[in-house]
Coordinates of C-alpha atoms and ligand atoms in Angstrom, one line a residue:
X1 CA -44.2 -14.5 -35.8
X2 CA -45.2 -10.5 -36.8
X3 CA -47.8 -9.3 -38.7
X4 CA -47.5 -9.1 -41.7
X5 CA -50.6 -7.0 -42.7
X6 CA -51.0 -4.3 -39.4
X7 CA -54.2 -1.9 -40.3
X8 CA -54.8 0.5 -37.0
X9 CA -57.7 2.8 -37.4
X10 CA -58.3 2.6 -40.8
X11 CA -60.4 5.7 -42.4
X12 CA -61.7 6.1 -46.1
X13 CA -63.4 9.0 -46.8
X14 CA -63.4 9.5 -50.7
X15 CA -63.6 13.1 -51.8
X16 CA -68.1 13.9 -51.8
X17 CA -67.7 12.7 -48.3
X18 CA -68.3 9.1 -48.4
X19 CA -67.0 7.6 -45.5
X20 CA -66.1 3.9 -47.3
X21 CA -64.1 3.1 -44.0
X22 CA -64.9 3.6 -40.3
X23 CA -62.0 2.9 -38.2
X24 CA -60.7 -0.5 -39.5
X25 CA -58.5 -2.2 -36.9
X26 CA -57.0 -6.4 -38.3
X27 CA -53.9 -8.0 -38.2
X28 CA -52.9 -10.8 -40.3
X29 CA -50.2 -13.1 -39.6
X30 CA -47.4 -14.4 -41.7
X31 CA -48.1 -16.8 -44.1
X32 CA -52.5 -16.8 -43.6
X33 CA -55.1 -16.6 -45.3
X34 CA -57.9 -14.5 -44.4
X35 CA -61.2 -14.1 -46.5
X36 CA -62.6 -10.5 -46.3
X37 CA -66.2 -11.8 -46.4
X38 CA -69.9 -8.5 -46.7
X39 CA -72.2 -7.6 -48.8
X40 CA -71.9 -5.2 -52.3
X41 CA -71.1 -1.6 -51.5
X42 CA -69.1 -3.0 -47.3
X43 CA -66.0 -1.3 -48.2
X44 CA -64.0 -4.8 -49.2
X45 CA -62.5 -3.1 -52.2
X46 CA -61.4 -0.2 -51.0
X47 CA -59.8 -1.6 -47.5
X48 CA -57.5 -3.1 -50.4
X49 CA -57.1 -0.8 -52.5
X50 CA -56.0 1.5 -49.3
X51 CA -53.4 -1.3 -48.4
X52 CA -52.4 -1.6 -51.6
X53 CA -51.7 2.3 -51.5
X54 CA -54.3 2.6 -55.4
X55 CA -56.4 5.1 -52.7
X56 CA -54.7 6.8 -50.1
X57 CA -56.4 6.3 -46.5
X58 CA -57.5 9.7 -44.9
X59 CA -57.0 8.0 -41.2
X60 CA -55.5 6.2 -39.5
X61 CA -51.9 3.4 -40.8
X62 CA -51.6 0.4 -42.2
X63 CA -48.4 -1.4 -42.7
X64 CA -46.6 -4.0 -44.8
X65 CA -44.2 -6.0 -44.1
X66 CA -43.3 -3.4 -41.4
X67 CA -43.7 -0.6 -44.3
X68 CA -46.6 2.2 -43.6
X69 CA -47.5 2.2 -46.7
X70 CA -48.5 6.0 -47.2
X71 CA -44.3 6.6 -45.9
X72 CA -43.1 4.2 -47.7
X73 CA -44.9 2.8 -50.2
X74 CA -42.5 1.4 -52.7
X75 CA -41.4 -1.0 -49.6
X76 CA -44.1 -1.4 -49.5
X77 CA -46.0 -2.6 -52.8
X78 CA -43.0 -4.1 -53.4
X79 CA -44.4 -7.0 -51.0
X80 CA -47.6 -6.6 -52.3
X81 CA -49.2 -9.1 -55.6
X82 CA -52.7 -8.0 -56.8
X83 CA -55.0 -9.5 -58.5
X84 CA -58.2 -7.0 -58.9
X85 CA -62.0 -6.9 -59.1
X86 CA -61.9 -5.8 -62.4
X87 CA -60.5 -8.6 -65.0
X88 CA -58.0 -6.4 -67.1
X89 CA -55.8 -8.1 -69.7
X90 CA -55.2 -6.7 -73.0
X91 CA -55.5 -9.1 -76.3
X92 CA -53.0 -9.1 -78.1
X93 CA -50.0 -10.1 -75.8
X94 CA -48.7 -13.2 -75.1
X95 CA -49.0 -15.3 -71.7
X96 CA -44.7 -14.1 -71.3
X97 CA -44.8 -10.9 -72.1
X98 CA -47.6 -9.9 -69.7
X99 CA -46.2 -11.5 -66.7
X100 CA -42.6 -10.3 -67.5
X101 CA -43.5 -7.6 -68.1
X102 CA -45.5 -6.6 -64.7
X103 CA -42.2 -8.1 -63.3
X104 CA -40.3 -5.1 -65.1
X105 CA -43.5 -2.6 -63.2
X106 CA -41.8 -3.3 -60.2
X107 CA -38.2 -2.7 -61.1
X108 CA -37.4 -6.9 -59.9
X109 CA -34.2 -8.4 -62.2
X110 CA -35.3 -10.1 -65.7
X111 CA -36.1 -14.0 -64.3
X112 CA -37.1 -16.6 -66.6
X113 CA -36.8 -19.2 -64.8
X114 CA -38.7 -17.8 -61.5
X115 CA -41.1 -17.2 -64.1
X116 CA -41.0 -20.2 -66.0
X117 CA -41.7 -22.0 -62.4
X118 CA -45.0 -19.8 -62.1
X119 CA -46.3 -20.6 -65.4
X120 CA -45.2 -23.9 -64.6
X121 CA -47.3 -23.9 -61.0
X122 CA -50.5 -21.9 -62.2
X123 CA -50.4 -24.4 -65.6
X124 CA -49.8 -22.0 -68.1
X125 CA -46.9 -22.8 -69.2
X126 CA -47.8 -24.3 -72.1
X127 CA -49.5 -21.4 -73.0
X128 CA -46.3 -19.2 -72.2
X129 CA -46.4 -18.7 -75.9
X130 CA -50.3 -18.0 -76.5
X131 CA -52.0 -14.7 -76.8
X132 CA -54.2 -13.3 -74.2
X133 CA -57.7 -13.6 -76.4
X134 CA -56.8 -17.3 -76.7
X135 CA -57.2 -18.2 -73.4
X136 CA -60.5 -19.2 -71.8
X137 CA -62.0 -17.4 -69.3
X138 CA -60.6 -19.8 -66.2
X139 CA -57.1 -19.2 -67.6
X140 CA -57.3 -15.8 -67.6
X141 CA -58.1 -15.3 -64.2
X142 CA -54.4 -17.2 -64.4
X143 CA -52.9 -15.1 -65.8
X144 CA -53.6 -12.2 -63.9
X145 CA -52.5 -14.2 -60.9
X146 CA -49.0 -15.2 -62.6
X147 CA -48.7 -11.5 -63.0
X148 CA -49.7 -10.4 -59.2
X149 CA -46.9 -13.0 -58.4
X150 CA -44.3 -11.8 -61.5
X151 CA -43.0 -10.4 -59.0
X152 CA -42.0 -12.8 -55.6
X153 CA -44.4 -10.8 -54.0
X154 CA -44.7 -12.1 -50.5
X155 CA -49.4 -10.5 -49.7
X156 CA -51.0 -11.8 -52.6
X157 CA -54.5 -9.4 -53.1
X158 CA -57.7 -11.4 -54.2
X159 CA -60.1 -9.4 -55.1
X160 CA -63.8 -11.8 -55.5
X161 CA -61.1 -14.2 -57.5
X162 CA -64.9 -16.0 -58.3
X163 CA -67.0 -13.8 -58.8
X164 CA -68.9 -15.0 -62.1
X165 CA -66.6 -18.1 -62.4
X166 CA -68.5 -21.5 -62.3
X167 CA -68.7 -23.8 -60.0
X168 CA -65.8 -26.0 -61.3
X169 CA -63.3 -23.2 -61.8
X170 CA -63.6 -22.3 -58.0
X171 CA -63.2 -25.3 -56.6
X172 CA -60.0 -25.1 -59.1
X173 CA -58.9 -21.5 -58.2
X174 CA -59.2 -22.5 -54.1
X175 CA -56.4 -25.7 -55.2
X176 CA -54.6 -22.4 -56.6
X177 CA -55.3 -20.8 -53.4
X178 CA -54.0 -24.2 -51.3
X179 CA -50.9 -24.8 -53.3
X180 CA -49.6 -20.6 -52.7
X181 CA -50.2 -21.3 -49.2
X182 CA -48.0 -24.2 -49.2
X183 CA -44.7 -21.2 -50.2
X184 CA -45.5 -19.3 -47.7
X185 CA -47.2 -16.6 -49.5
X186 CA -49.2 -14.8 -47.1
X187 CA -53.4 -14.8 -48.5
X188 CA -55.9 -11.8 -48.5
X189 CA -59.2 -12.4 -50.8
X190 CA -62.4 -10.9 -50.7
X191 CA -66.0 -13.0 -51.6
X192 CA -69.3 -12.7 -51.3
X193 CA -70.0 -16.7 -50.5
X194 CA -70.1 -17.8 -47.2
X195 CA -69.2 -21.5 -48.6
X196 CA -65.8 -19.8 -50.3
X197 CA -64.9 -18.2 -47.5
X198 CA -65.0 -21.4 -45.4
X199 CA -63.0 -24.0 -48.6
X200 CA -60.9 -22.0 -48.1
X201 CA -59.6 -19.3 -45.9
X202 CA -57.5 -19.5 -42.2
X203 CA -59.7 -17.3 -40.7
X204 CA -63.0 -15.1 -41.9
X205 CA -63.3 -11.4 -41.6
X206 CA -66.7 -9.7 -41.8
X207 CA -67.4 -6.1 -43.6
X208 CA -70.4 -4.5 -43.5
X209 CA -71.2 -0.8 -44.1
X210 CA -67.0 -0.1 -43.3
X211 CA -66.8 -1.4 -40.3
X212 CA -65.2 -5.4 -39.7
X213 CA -67.7 -6.2 -37.2
X214 CA -65.4 -9.7 -36.3
X215 CA -62.2 -11.0 -37.4
X216 CA -62.5 -15.3 -36.1
X217 CA -60.9 -18.5 -37.2
X218 CA -63.1 -20.4 -39.4
X219 CA -63.6 -23.9 -37.6
X220 CA -65.0 -20.8 -34.6
X221 CA -66.8 -19.2 -37.3
X222 CA -68.6 -22.8 -39.1
X223 CA -69.1 -24.1 -35.1
X224 CA -71.6 -20.4 -35.1
X225 CA -73.0 -20.7 -37.9
X226 CA -73.7 -24.8 -37.8
X227 CA -76.4 -24.0 -34.4
X228 CA -80.2 -24.7 -34.8
X229 CA -83.3 -24.1 -32.9
X230 CA -85.5 -26.5 -32.4
X231 CA -88.6 -24.5 -31.7
X232 CA -91.2 -26.5 -29.8
X233 CA -94.6 -25.2 -29.4
X234 CA -96.3 -26.6 -26.1
X235 CA -100.3 -27.4 -25.7
X236 CA -99.9 -26.3 -22.6
X237 CA -97.6 -23.4 -21.6
X238 CA -94.9 -24.0 -18.4
X239 CA -93.8 -22.7 -15.6
X240 CA -90.2 -23.3 -15.7
X241 CA -88.2 -26.6 -18.1
X242 CA -88.2 -29.9 -16.7
X243 CA -85.6 -31.5 -14.1
X244 CA -86.0 -34.6 -16.9
X245 CA -84.3 -32.8 -19.5
X246 CA -82.5 -30.3 -17.8
X247 CA -79.6 -31.1 -19.1
X248 CA -80.1 -30.4 -22.7
X249 CA -79.7 -26.7 -24.5
X250 CA -83.6 -25.2 -23.5
X251 CA -84.8 -21.8 -22.9
X252 CA -88.4 -21.1 -22.5
X253 CA -90.0 -18.4 -24.0
X254 CA -93.6 -16.8 -24.8
X255 CA -94.5 -16.8 -21.3
X256 CA -93.1 -20.7 -20.5
X257 CA -96.0 -21.6 -24.2
X258 CA -92.5 -22.5 -26.4
X259 CA -89.2 -23.9 -25.2
X260 CA -86.2 -23.7 -27.4
X261 CA -84.1 -26.6 -28.6
X262 CA -80.4 -25.0 -29.5
X263 CA -78.8 -27.9 -31.0
X264 CA -75.6 -28.3 -33.4
X265 CA -75.8 -29.5 -36.5
X266 CA -72.7 -31.1 -36.9
X267 CA -72.1 -33.0 -34.2
X268 CA -72.8 -36.6 -34.4
X269 CA -76.6 -36.2 -32.9
X270 CA -78.7 -34.2 -32.5
X271 CA -80.3 -35.7 -29.6
X272 CA -83.8 -34.4 -30.8
X273 CA -85.4 -38.3 -30.6
X274 CA -84.7 -38.7 -26.5
X275 CA -85.6 -35.1 -26.7
X276 CA -89.0 -35.2 -27.7
X277 CA -88.9 -38.8 -26.2
X278 CA -88.1 -37.3 -22.2
X279 CA -90.6 -34.9 -23.0
X280 CA -93.7 -37.1 -23.8
X281 CA -92.3 -39.0 -20.5
X282 CA -92.0 -35.5 -18.2
X283 CA -95.6 -35.3 -20.3
X284 CA -95.0 -32.4 -21.9
X285 CA -97.6 -32.4 -24.8
X286 CA -95.8 -30.8 -27.9
X287 CA -98.8 -28.5 -30.3
X288 CA -95.7 -27.5 -33.9
X289 CA -92.6 -28.1 -33.7
X290 CA -90.7 -26.1 -36.1
X291 CA -86.8 -25.5 -36.9
X292 CA -84.6 -22.9 -38.2
X293 CA -81.0 -22.4 -38.7
X294 CA -79.5 -19.1 -38.3
X295 CA -77.6 -18.0 -41.0
X296 CA -74.5 -15.5 -42.1
X297 CA -78.1 -13.1 -41.8
X298 CA -78.5 -13.2 -38.4
X299 CA -75.0 -13.0 -37.3
X300 CA -74.6 -9.6 -39.0
X301 CA -78.1 -8.5 -37.6
X302 CA -76.7 -9.6 -34.7
X303 CA -73.5 -8.0 -34.5
X304 CA -75.2 -5.0 -36.6
X305 CA -77.8 -4.1 -33.0
X306 CA -75.4 -4.8 -31.3
X307 CA -72.9 -1.9 -32.0
X308 CA -76.0 0.7 -32.9
X309 CA -76.4 -0.5 -29.2
X310 CA -72.7 0.7 -28.9
X311 CA -72.4 3.3 -30.3
X312 CA -75.8 4.8 -28.2
X313 CA -74.5 4.2 -25.3
Ligands
ATP401 N1 -64.1 6.0 -55.9 C1 -64.9 6.1 -55.2 N2 -65.8 7.8 -54.9 C2 -66.6 7.6 -54.3 N3 -67.3 6.6 -53.2 C3 -66.7 5.4 -53.2 C4 -65.5 5.4 -54.6 N4 -65.4 4.1 -54.7 C5 -66.3 3.5 -54.0 N5 -66.5 4.2 -53.7 C6 -67.9 3.0 -52.2 O1 -67.9 2.9 -51.0 C7 -68.8 2.1 -50.8 C8 -68.0 0.9 -50.9 O2 -66.8 0.1 -52.1 P1 -66.4 -0.9 -52.6 O3 -65.2 -1.0 -53.8 O4 -65.2 -1.1 -51.4 O5 -67.0 -1.9 -51.9 P2 -66.7 -3.6 -51.9 O6 -66.8 -4.0 -50.3 O7 -65.6 -4.5 -52.2 O8 -67.7 -4.3 -53.0 P3 -68.5 -5.7 -54.5 O9 -68.5 -6.4 -53.2 O10 -69.7 -5.1 -54.4 O11 -67.7 -5.6 -54.8 C9 -69.2 1.9 -51.4 O12 -70.8 2.6 -51.5 C10 -68.7 3.0 -53.0 O13 -70.2 3.3 -54.1
MG402 MG1 -65.7 -4.7 -54.7

């Protein structure tokens, strides 16, 4: 299947000289949900804005549905729905006029049946004639999604759909997004929360300092995050890992005084009890034990270091 969004060497340098995107390469498949994860100022909104044609890339090419977002802006933009990071709605407008107007903006012919169905899918149908100021925060977010989908786009961008939203509403949003996926819409969302990316996305892209550090299937990334280390301090240093425990994932550090066991917290058994017993059996005396979980931050740091080294090379 061809890529729905193809980003090749995308760069963005803002007026004033700040480079917010430093050569991003990414392909997003039709029908997938991709989460862009990264800290404040990483370039998530900038990347979305360049794909949506809100800001011009200063280098590279971006295609949506095969259309170049600069030279074939209208064709590309017609395929895109965007829910921006900043919430903007007219207080006195009704839900209905808001979605109808958004559809009109894209030059799509009026289609009340499509819009009614959309409002039903987003549980907004009974609010069709309510003014936006009468709606709760969660409903307002749904209206923004309805507006973004009003012209039946093929790709939906959600820029931090759950920022400042309570847990219940967040789960609600996750359900809405997975229901949209069922309709075949390709979805790109940004978030600061790893658990959110895990709950919703097929793949996760990590972006930091204008660079895409990795893109990986959610399951395999989460498996890496599930790795935990048990750091076993030894009373007497060892010269090598005892043969009786050689089938464990063990490394010796600090001149043999520290034995590190890496295990998967998601595995049914961690093997810790058997390892400790086997070490005792082999006559190894343990003086202290500490465990550490590799966090997304560790992965970030590891990746950034690797990047720096490659840059220097
Ligand atoms: N219009 C602009 N002019 C100059 N610099 C900008 C502009 N917009 C964004 N930037 C800078 O580009 C960098 C990336 O900003 P961007 O909004 O893309 O980050 P983000 O990953 O979306 O962050 P957040 O998680 O806070 O939303 C930041 O350093 C920001 O200050
Ligand atoms: Mg942003």
